Coordinates of C-alpha atoms in Angstrom, one line a residue:
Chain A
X330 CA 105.6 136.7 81.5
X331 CA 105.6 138.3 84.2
X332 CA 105.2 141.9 85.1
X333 CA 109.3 143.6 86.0
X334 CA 110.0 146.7 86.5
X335 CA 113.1 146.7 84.2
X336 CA 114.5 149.7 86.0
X337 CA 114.2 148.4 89.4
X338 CA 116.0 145.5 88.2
X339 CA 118.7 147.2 86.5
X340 CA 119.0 148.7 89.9
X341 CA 118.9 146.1 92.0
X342 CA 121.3 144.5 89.9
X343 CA 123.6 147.6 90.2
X344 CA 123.6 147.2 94.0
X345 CA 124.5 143.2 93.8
X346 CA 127.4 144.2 91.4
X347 CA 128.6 146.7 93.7
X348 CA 128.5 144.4 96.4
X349 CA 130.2 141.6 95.0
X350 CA 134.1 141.2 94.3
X351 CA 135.8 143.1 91.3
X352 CA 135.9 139.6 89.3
X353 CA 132.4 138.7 89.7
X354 CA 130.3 138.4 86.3
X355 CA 129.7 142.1 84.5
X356 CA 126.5 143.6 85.8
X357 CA 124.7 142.8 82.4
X358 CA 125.0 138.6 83.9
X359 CA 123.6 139.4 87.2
X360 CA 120.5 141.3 85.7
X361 CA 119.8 138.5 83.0
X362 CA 120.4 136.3 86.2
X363 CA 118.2 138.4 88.4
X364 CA 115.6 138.5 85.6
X365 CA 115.5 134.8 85.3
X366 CA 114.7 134.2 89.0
X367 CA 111.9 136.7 89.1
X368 CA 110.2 135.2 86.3
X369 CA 109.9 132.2 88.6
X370 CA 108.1 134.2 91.0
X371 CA 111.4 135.0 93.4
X372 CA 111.2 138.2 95.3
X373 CA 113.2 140.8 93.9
X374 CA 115.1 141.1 97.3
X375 CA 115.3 137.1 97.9
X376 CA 117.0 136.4 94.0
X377 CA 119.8 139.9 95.3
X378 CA 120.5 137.6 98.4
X379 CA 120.5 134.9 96.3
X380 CA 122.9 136.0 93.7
X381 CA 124.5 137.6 96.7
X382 CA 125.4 133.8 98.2
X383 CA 126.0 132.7 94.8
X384 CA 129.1 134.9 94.0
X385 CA 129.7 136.4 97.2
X386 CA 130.6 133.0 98.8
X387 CA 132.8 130.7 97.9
X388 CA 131.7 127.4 97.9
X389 CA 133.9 124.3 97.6
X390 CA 133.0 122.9 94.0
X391 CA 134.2 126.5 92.6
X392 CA 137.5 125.6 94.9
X393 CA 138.0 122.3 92.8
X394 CA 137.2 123.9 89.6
X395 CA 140.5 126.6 90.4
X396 CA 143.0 123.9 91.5
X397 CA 142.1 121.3 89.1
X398 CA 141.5 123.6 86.1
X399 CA 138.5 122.0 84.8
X400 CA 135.2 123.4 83.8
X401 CA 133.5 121.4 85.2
X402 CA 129.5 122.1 85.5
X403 CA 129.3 121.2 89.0
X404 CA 126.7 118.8 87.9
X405 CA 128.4 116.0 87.9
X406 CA 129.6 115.7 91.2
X407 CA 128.6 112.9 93.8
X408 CA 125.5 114.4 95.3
X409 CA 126.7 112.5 98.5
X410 CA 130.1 114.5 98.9
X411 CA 130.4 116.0 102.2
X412 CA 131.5 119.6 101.9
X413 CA 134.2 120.9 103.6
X414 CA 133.0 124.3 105.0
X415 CA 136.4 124.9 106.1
X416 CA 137.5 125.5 102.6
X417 CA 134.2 128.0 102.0
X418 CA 135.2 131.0 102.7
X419 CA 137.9 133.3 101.1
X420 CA 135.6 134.8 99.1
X421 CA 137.2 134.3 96.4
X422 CA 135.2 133.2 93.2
X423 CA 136.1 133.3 89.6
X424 CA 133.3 131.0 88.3
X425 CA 129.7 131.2 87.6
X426 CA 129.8 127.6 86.0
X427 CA 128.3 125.9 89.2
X428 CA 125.2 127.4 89.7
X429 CA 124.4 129.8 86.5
X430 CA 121.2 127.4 85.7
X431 CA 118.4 130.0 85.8
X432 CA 117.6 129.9 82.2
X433 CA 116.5 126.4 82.5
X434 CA 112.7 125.4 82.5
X435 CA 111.5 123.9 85.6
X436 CA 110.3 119.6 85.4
X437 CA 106.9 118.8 86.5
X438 CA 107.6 115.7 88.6
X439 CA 105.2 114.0 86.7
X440 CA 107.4 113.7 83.6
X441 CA 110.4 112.5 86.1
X442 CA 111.4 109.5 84.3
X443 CA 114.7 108.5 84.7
X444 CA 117.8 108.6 88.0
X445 CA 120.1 110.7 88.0
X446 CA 119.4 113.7 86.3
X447 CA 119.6 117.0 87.4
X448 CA 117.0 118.8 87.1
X449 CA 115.2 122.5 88.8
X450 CA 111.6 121.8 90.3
X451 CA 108.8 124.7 91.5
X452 CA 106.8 122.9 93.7
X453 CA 104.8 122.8 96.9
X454 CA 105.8 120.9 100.0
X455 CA 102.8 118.7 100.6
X456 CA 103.7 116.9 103.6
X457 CA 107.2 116.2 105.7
X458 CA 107.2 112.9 107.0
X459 CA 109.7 111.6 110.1
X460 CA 113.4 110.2 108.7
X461 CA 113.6 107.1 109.9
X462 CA 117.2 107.0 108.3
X463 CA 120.5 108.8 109.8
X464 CA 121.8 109.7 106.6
X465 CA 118.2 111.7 105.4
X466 CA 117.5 114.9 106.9
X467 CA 114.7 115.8 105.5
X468 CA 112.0 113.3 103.7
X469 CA 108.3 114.4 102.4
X470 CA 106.1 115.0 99.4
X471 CA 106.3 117.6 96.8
X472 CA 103.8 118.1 94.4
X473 CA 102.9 120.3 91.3
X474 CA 100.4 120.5 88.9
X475 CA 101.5 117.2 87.7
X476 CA 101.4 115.7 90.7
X477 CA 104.1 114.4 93.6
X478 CA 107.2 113.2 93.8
X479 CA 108.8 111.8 97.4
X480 CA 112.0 114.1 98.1
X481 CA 115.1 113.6 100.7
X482 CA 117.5 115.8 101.8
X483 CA 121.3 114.0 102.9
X484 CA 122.1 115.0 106.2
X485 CA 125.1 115.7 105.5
X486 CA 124.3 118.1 102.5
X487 CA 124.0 121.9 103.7
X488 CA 120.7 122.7 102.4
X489 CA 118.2 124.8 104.3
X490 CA 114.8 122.5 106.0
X491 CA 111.5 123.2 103.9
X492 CA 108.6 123.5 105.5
X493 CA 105.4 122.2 104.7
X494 CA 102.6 124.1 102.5
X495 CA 105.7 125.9 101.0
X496 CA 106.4 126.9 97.6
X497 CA 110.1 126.5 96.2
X498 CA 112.4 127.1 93.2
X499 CA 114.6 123.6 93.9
X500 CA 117.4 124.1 91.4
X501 CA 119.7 120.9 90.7
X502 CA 118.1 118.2 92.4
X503 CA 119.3 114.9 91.3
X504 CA 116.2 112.1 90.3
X505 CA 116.7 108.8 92.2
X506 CA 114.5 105.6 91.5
X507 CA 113.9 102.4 93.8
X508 CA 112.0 99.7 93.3
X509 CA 110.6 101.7 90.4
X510 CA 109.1 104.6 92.2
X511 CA 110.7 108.2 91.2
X512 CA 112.2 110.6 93.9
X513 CA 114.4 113.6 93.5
X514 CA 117.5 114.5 96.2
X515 CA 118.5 117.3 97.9
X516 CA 122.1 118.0 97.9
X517 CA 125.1 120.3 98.3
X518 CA 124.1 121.3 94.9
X519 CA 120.8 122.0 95.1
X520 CA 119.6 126.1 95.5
X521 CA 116.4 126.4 97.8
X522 CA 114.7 129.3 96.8
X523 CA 110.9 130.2 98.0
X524 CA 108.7 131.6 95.7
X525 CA 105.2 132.8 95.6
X526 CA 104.5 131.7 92.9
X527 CA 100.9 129.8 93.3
X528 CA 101.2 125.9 92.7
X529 CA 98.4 124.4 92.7
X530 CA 99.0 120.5 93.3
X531 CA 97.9 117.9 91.1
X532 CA 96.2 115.1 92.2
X533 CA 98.2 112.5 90.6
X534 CA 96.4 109.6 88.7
X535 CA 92.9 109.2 88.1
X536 CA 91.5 105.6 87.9
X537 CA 87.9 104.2 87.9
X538 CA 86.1 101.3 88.5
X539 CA 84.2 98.9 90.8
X540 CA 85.3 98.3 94.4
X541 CA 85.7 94.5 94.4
X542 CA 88.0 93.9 97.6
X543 CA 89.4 95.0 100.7
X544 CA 92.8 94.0 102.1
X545 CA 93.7 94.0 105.6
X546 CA 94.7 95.9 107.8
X547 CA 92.0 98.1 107.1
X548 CA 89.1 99.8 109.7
X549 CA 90.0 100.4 112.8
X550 CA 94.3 100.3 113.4
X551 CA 97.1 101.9 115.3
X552 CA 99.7 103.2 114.0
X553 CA 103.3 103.9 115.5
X554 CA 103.5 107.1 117.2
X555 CA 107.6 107.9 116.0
X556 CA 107.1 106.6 112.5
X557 CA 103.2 106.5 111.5
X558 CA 103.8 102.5 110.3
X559 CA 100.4 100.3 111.0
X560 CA 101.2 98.4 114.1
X561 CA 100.7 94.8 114.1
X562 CA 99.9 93.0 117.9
X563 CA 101.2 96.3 119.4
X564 CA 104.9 96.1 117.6
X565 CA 105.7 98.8 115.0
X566 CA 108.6 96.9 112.9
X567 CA 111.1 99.6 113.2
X568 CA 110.5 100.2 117.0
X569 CA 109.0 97.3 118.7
X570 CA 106.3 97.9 121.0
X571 CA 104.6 101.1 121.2
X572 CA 101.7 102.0 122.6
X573 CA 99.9 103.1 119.3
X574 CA 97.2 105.8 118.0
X575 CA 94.5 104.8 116.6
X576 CA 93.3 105.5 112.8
X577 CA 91.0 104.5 110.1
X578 CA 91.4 103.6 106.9
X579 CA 91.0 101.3 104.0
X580 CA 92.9 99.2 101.3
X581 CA 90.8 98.6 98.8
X582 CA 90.9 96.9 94.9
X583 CA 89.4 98.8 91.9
X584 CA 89.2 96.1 89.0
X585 CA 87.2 97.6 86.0
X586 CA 88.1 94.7 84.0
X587 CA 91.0 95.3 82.3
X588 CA 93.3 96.5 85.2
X589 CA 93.3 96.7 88.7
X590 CA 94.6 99.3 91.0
X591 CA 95.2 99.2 94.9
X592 CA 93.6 102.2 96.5
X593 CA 93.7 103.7 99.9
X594 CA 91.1 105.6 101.7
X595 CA 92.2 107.6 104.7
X596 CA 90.0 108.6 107.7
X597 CA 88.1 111.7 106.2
X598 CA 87.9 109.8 103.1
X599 CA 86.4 106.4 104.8
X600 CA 83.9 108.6 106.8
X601 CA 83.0 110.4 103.7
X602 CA 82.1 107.3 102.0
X603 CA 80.2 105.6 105.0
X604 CA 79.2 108.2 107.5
X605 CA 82.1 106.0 109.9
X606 CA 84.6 108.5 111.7
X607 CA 87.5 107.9 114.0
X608 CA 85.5 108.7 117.4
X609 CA 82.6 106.0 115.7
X610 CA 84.7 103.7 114.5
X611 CA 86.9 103.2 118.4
X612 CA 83.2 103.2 120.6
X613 CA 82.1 100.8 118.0
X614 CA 84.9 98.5 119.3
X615 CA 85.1 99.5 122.8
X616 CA 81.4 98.7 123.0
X617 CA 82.2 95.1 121.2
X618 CA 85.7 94.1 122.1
X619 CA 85.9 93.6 118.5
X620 CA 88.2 95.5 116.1
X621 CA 87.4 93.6 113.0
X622 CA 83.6 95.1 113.4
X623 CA 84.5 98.0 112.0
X624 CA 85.4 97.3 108.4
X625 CA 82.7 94.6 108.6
X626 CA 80.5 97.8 108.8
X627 CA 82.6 99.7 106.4
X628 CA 82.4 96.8 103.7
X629 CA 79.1 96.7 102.6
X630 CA 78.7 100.0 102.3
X631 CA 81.6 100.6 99.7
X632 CA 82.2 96.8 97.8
X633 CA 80.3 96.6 94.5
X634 CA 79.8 100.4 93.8
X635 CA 81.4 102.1 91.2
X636 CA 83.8 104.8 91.9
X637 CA 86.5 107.5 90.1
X638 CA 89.5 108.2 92.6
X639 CA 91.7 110.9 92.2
X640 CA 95.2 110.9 94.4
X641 CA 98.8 110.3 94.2
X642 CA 100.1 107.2 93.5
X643 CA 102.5 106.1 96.4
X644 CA 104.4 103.0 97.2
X645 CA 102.0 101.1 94.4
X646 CA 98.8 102.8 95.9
X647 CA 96.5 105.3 94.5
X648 CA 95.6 107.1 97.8
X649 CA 92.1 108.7 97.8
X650 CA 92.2 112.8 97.7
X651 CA 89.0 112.4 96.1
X652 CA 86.2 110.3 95.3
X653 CA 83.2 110.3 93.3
X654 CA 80.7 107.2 92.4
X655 CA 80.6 107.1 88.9
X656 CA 77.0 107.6 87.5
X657 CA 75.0 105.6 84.9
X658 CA 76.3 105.2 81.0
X659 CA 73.7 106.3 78.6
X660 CA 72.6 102.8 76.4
X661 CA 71.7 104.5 73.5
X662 CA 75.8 104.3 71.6
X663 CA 76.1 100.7 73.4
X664 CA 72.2 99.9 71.7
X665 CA 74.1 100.7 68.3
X666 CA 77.0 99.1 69.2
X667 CA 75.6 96.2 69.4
X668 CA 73.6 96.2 66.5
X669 CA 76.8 96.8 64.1
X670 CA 78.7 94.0 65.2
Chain B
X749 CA 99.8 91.0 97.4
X750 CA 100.9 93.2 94.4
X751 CA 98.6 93.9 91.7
X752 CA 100.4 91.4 89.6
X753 CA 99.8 88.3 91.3
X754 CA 96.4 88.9 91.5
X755 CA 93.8 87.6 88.5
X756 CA 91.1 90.5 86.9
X757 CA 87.4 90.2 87.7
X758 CA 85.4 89.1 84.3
X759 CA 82.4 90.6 83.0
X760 CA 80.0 88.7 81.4
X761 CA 76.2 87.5 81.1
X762 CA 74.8 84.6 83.4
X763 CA 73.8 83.3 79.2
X764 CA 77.8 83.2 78.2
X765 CA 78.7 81.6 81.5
X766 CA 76.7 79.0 81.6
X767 CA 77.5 77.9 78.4
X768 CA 81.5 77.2 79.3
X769 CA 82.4 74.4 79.6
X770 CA 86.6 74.3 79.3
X771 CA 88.5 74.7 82.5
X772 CA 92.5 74.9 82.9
X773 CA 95.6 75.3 84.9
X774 CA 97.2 78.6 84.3
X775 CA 101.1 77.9 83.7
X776 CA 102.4 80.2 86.3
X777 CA 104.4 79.7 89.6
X778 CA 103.6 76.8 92.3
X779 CA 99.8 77.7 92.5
X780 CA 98.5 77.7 89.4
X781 CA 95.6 79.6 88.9
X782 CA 92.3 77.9 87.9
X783 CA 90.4 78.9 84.7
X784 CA 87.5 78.9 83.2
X785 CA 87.5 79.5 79.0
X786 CA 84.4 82.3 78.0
X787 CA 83.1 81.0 74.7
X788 CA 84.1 84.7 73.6
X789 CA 87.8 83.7 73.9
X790 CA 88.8 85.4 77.6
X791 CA 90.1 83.0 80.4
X792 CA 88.2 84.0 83.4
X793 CA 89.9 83.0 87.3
X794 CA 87.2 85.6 88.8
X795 CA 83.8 87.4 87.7
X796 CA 82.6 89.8 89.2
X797 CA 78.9 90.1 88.8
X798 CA 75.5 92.0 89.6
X799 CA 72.2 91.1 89.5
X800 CA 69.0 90.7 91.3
X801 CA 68.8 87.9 93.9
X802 CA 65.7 85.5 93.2
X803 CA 66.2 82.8 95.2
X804 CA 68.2 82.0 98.2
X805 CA 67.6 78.2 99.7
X806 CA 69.7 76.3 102.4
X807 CA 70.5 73.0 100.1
X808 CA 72.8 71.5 102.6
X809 CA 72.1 68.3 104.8
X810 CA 74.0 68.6 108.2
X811 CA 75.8 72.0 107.9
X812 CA 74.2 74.8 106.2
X813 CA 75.3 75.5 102.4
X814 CA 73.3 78.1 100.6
X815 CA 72.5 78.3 97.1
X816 CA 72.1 81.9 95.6
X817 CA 70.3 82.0 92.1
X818 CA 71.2 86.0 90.7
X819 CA 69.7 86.9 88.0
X820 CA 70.8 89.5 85.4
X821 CA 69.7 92.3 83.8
X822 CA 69.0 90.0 80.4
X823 CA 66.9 87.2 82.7
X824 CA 69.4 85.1 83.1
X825 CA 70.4 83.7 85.7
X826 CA 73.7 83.0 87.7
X827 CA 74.2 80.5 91.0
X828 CA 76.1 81.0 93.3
X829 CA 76.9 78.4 96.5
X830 CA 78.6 79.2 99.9
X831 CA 79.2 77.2 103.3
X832 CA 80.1 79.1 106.4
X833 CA 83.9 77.2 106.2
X834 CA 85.1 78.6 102.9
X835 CA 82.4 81.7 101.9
X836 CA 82.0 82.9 105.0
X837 CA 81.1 86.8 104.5
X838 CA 78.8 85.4 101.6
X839 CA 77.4 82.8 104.1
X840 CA 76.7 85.3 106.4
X841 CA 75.1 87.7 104.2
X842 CA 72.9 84.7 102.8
X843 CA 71.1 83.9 106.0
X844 CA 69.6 87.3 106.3
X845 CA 69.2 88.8 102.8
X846 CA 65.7 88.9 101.1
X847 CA 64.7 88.1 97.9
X848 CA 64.7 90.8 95.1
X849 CA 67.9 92.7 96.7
X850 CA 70.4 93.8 93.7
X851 CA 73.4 92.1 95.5
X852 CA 77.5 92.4 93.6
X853 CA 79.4 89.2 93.7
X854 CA 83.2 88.6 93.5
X855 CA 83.0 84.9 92.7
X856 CA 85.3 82.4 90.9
X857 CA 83.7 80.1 88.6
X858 CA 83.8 76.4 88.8
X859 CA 82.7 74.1 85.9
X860 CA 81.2 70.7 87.3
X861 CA 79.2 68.1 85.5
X862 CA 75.8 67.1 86.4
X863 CA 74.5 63.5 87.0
X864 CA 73.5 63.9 83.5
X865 CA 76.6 64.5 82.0
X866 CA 75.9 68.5 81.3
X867 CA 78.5 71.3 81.9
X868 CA 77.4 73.9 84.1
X869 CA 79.1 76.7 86.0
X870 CA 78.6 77.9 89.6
X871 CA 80.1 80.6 91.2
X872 CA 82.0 80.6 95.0
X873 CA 81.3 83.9 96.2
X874 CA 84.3 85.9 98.1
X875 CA 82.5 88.4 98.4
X876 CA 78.6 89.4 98.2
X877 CA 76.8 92.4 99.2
X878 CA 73.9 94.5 98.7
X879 CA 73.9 97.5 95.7
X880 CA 71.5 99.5 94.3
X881 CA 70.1 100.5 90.8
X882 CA 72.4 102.9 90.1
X883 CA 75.8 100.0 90.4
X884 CA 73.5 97.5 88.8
X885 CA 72.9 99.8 85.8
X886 CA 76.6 100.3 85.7
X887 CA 77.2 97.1 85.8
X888 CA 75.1 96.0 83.1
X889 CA 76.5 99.2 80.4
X890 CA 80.1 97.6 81.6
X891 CA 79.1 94.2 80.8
X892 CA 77.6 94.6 78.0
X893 CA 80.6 96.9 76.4
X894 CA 82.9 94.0 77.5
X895 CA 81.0 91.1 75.8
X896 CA 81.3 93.4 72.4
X897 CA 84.8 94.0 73.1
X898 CA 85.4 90.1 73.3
X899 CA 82.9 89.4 70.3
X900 CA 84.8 91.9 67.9
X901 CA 88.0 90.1 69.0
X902 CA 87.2 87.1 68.6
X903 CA 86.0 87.8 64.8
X904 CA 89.4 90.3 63.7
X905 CA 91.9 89.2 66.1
X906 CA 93.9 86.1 67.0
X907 CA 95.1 84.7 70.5
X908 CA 95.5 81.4 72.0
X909 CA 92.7 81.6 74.2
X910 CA 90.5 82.5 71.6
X911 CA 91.7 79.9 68.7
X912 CA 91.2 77.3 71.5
X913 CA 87.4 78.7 72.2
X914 CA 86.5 78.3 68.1
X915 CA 87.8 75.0 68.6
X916 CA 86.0 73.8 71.7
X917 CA 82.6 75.9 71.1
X918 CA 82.8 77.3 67.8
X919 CA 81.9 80.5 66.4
X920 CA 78.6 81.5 67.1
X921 CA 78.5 84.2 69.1
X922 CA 75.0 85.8 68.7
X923 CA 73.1 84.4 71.6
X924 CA 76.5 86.5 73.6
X925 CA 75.4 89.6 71.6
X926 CA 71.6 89.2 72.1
X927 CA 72.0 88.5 75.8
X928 CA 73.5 91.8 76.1
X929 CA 71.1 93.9 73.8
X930 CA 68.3 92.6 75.7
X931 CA 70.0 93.4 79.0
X932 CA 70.2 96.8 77.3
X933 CA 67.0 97.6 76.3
X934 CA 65.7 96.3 79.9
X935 CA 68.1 99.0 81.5
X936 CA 65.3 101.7 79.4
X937 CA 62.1 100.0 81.0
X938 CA 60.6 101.2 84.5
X939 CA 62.7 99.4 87.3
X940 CA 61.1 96.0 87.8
X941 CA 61.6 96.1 91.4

């Protein structure tokens, strides 16, 4: 639990009362409210604002719960609905049904499982990546201690931009699924809220084995400069020809046997396994005129070896945050094994 | 290529290999993958394999064609053949490589019968390259907990693969067993090399 000052929250939550219209929830709701939003980690001052917004503001879903007469949870509602700003704001609010969520527990996207659920995340944003889609926003990585999870944000939802190596109370994003990888949605719905709380980011899945293959394109490529896609002849598939930067990686195959995995090194990875960097890796083919020299170096040094790789697990690939050969097995239990069967 | 079209690497001794002599079409999509039955009761479409190079010999007549003979940490030993058209990495590799290298193969098996009318099995590297002690020892731990994995299901469970291995090779698995203890106990003696 962490460490309120219930008196200072009693009074803060005096202050948002007093602020907020005479038929706003009694001051007792805001403070339990208030309360639940600082146990995530919310500055005191960010969950006033927040509660502020909440019942200070009108917001179109409270409108439809007034004229229709429903009581409705707000949490059933097309994530894709366009707001109507227009219909915002005459502050006047009777509901705390939409949003009153705090008391939930937050999902670690690990346990993400199913689409369409709604569902309150704390996480970090790892990366942002480039929309290459009109109707997203906002598209990256979030992770917590379970690991990532790909999120977008509708463009035309009114959510605030995150920004990257930034922790966030998400409340009501919606799970999506497509070709059976998990993301969540941003959406009219969803509450952006930073935290401080610390998050430390899982590193996904951990699989083992032997390095068997390597699938092309690997080594030395270039990658489009709008979307980051490997080009192929100079031609990114989404923008045609580009002149492209160059990068290094690797796709590699782990088989230990019984399962295989698809693995990716990226460039500090590769040159942390073989000593081959960027810089290296483009004199070695300026000197040669040969690209494909480069993960005919990078090969030998990597095939056959044993290795534990710990990363996130995107688009069917395990991509390498960190890698460790794997040492010997003692013989000593196998020697006994043995000898029982 | 997803992870699901593509056929596991086998572990197993040079001993257990060469002593298969059952190969089969696998039943799936337009190209089949090619088998060879373990006496142990696995199907195996790939190995993947380390050992120490012995021998390495151009065979061929007009073009080269290399014959690799690997052997593992139980003194058995594995061959292996590559031509520059089909194995070319392995080719390449061949020409240059010493004698007494721990090399790592990623080979499918092929069963062929000598003029003789034996069974043996060679191996068509796609890939080959040098390791050292510490992936061979690795190797040899994974093989040989693999080999007791088949042998105890071959004795308490039931499959296809391994009701048809009783009835082609029968059901003495020790020589499996002691191939793997000895390469065991050699893992504890001062590195040969």
């Amino acid at each position: 639990m962490t460490d309120i000052n219930q008196d200072d929250l009693q009074a803060a939550a005096e202050r948002v009362a007093d602020a907020l219209p005479d038929d706003s929830p009694p001051v007792e709701d805001i403070a339990d409210e208030m309360q639940g939003l600082v146990e995530y980690h919310i500055p005191l001052e960010v969950a006033m604002e927040e509660i502020l917004d909440e019942y200070g503001n009108q917001d179109p879903h409270q409108d439809d719960d007034l004229n229709g007469g429903t009581d409705s949870e707000g949490q059933t509602d097309d994530p894709n609905e366009p707001t109507d700003e227009d219909q915002a704001n005459d502050g006047h609010t009777d509901s705390v049904g939409a949003t009153s969520t705090s008391s939930t527990t937050p999902t670690k996207v690990g346990d993400l499982d199913a689409k369409g659920n709604w569902v309150d995340l704390t996480v970090k944003v790892v990366e942002l990546w480039d929309s290459t889609s009109d109707a997203v926003s906002q598209v990256g990585l979030l992770g917590d201690s379970s690991g990532t999870i790909k999120f977008a944000t509708w463009a035309t939802s009114d959510v605030p931009e995150l920004d990257e190596n930034t922790n966030y109370l998400l409340r009501d994003v919606v799970t999506d699924q497509y070709k059976g990888e998990y993301s969540v949605k941003l959406n009219d719905e969803t509450d952006v809220l930073e935290t401080d709380q610390e998050i430390e980011v899982g590193l996904g899945v951990e699989i083992s084995g032997p390095l068997i293959d390597i699938e092309g394109p690997s080594g030395l490529i270039k990658r489009c400069p709008e979307c980051s896609q490997v080009l192929k002849d100079d031609r990114c598939s989404e923008h045609g020809v580009v002149e492209g930067e160059f990068d290094l990686r690797v796709k590699g195959i782990l088989d230990d046997g019984d399962e295989i995995a698809k693995v990716t090194l990226d460039r500090e990875m590769t040159k942390q396994l073989t000593g081959i960097g960027l810089d290296t890796a483009i004199d070695m083919v300026r000197d040669t005129y040969d690209r494909e020299i480069v993960i005919r170096k990078i090969a030998p040094q990597i095939l056959g070896r044993y290795y534990s790789i710990q990363g996130p697990e995107i688009n069917g690939y395990v991509c390498a945050e960190r890698i460790d050969r794997q040492s010997t097995q003692p013989v000593s239990d196998l020697l006994d094994r043995g000898s029982d069967l | 290529m997803s992870t699901q079209d593509r056929e596991l690497a086998r572990r197993a001794f040079a001993r257990e290999l060469e002593d298969a002599t059952h190969d089969f079409e696998g039943d799936e999509g337009k190209n089949p993958p090619q088998f060879v039955l373990l006496p142990t009761g696995v199907r195996a479409n790939r190995l993947f394999i380390i050992g120490r190079l012995v021998d390495v010999e151009d065979i061929g007549n007009d073009t080269e064609y290399w014959q690799a003979r690997i052997e593992d940490s139980a003194g058995d030993s594995f061959f292996a053949y590559a031509g520059p058209q089909y194995q070319q990495q392995a080719t390449n590799y061949l020409r240059s490589v010493s004698p007494n290298t721990y090399v790592a193969a990623v080979a499918k098996p092929d069963v062929y019968q000598t003029d003789n009318g034996d069974h043996n099995v060679s191996l068509r590297p796609e890939r080959l390259v040098t390791v050292d002690e510490q992936a061979r020892h690795r190797w040899t731990t994974e093989a040989a907990e693999s080999t007791f994995d088949r042998i105890d299901a071959f004795y308490n469970n039931s499959s296809p693969d391994i009701d048809k291995a009783r009835e082609i090779y029968g059901t003495s698995l020790e020589s499996y067993r002691d191939a793997a203890m000895t390469a065991l106990r050699n893992l504890q003696q001062p590195d040969p090399k």
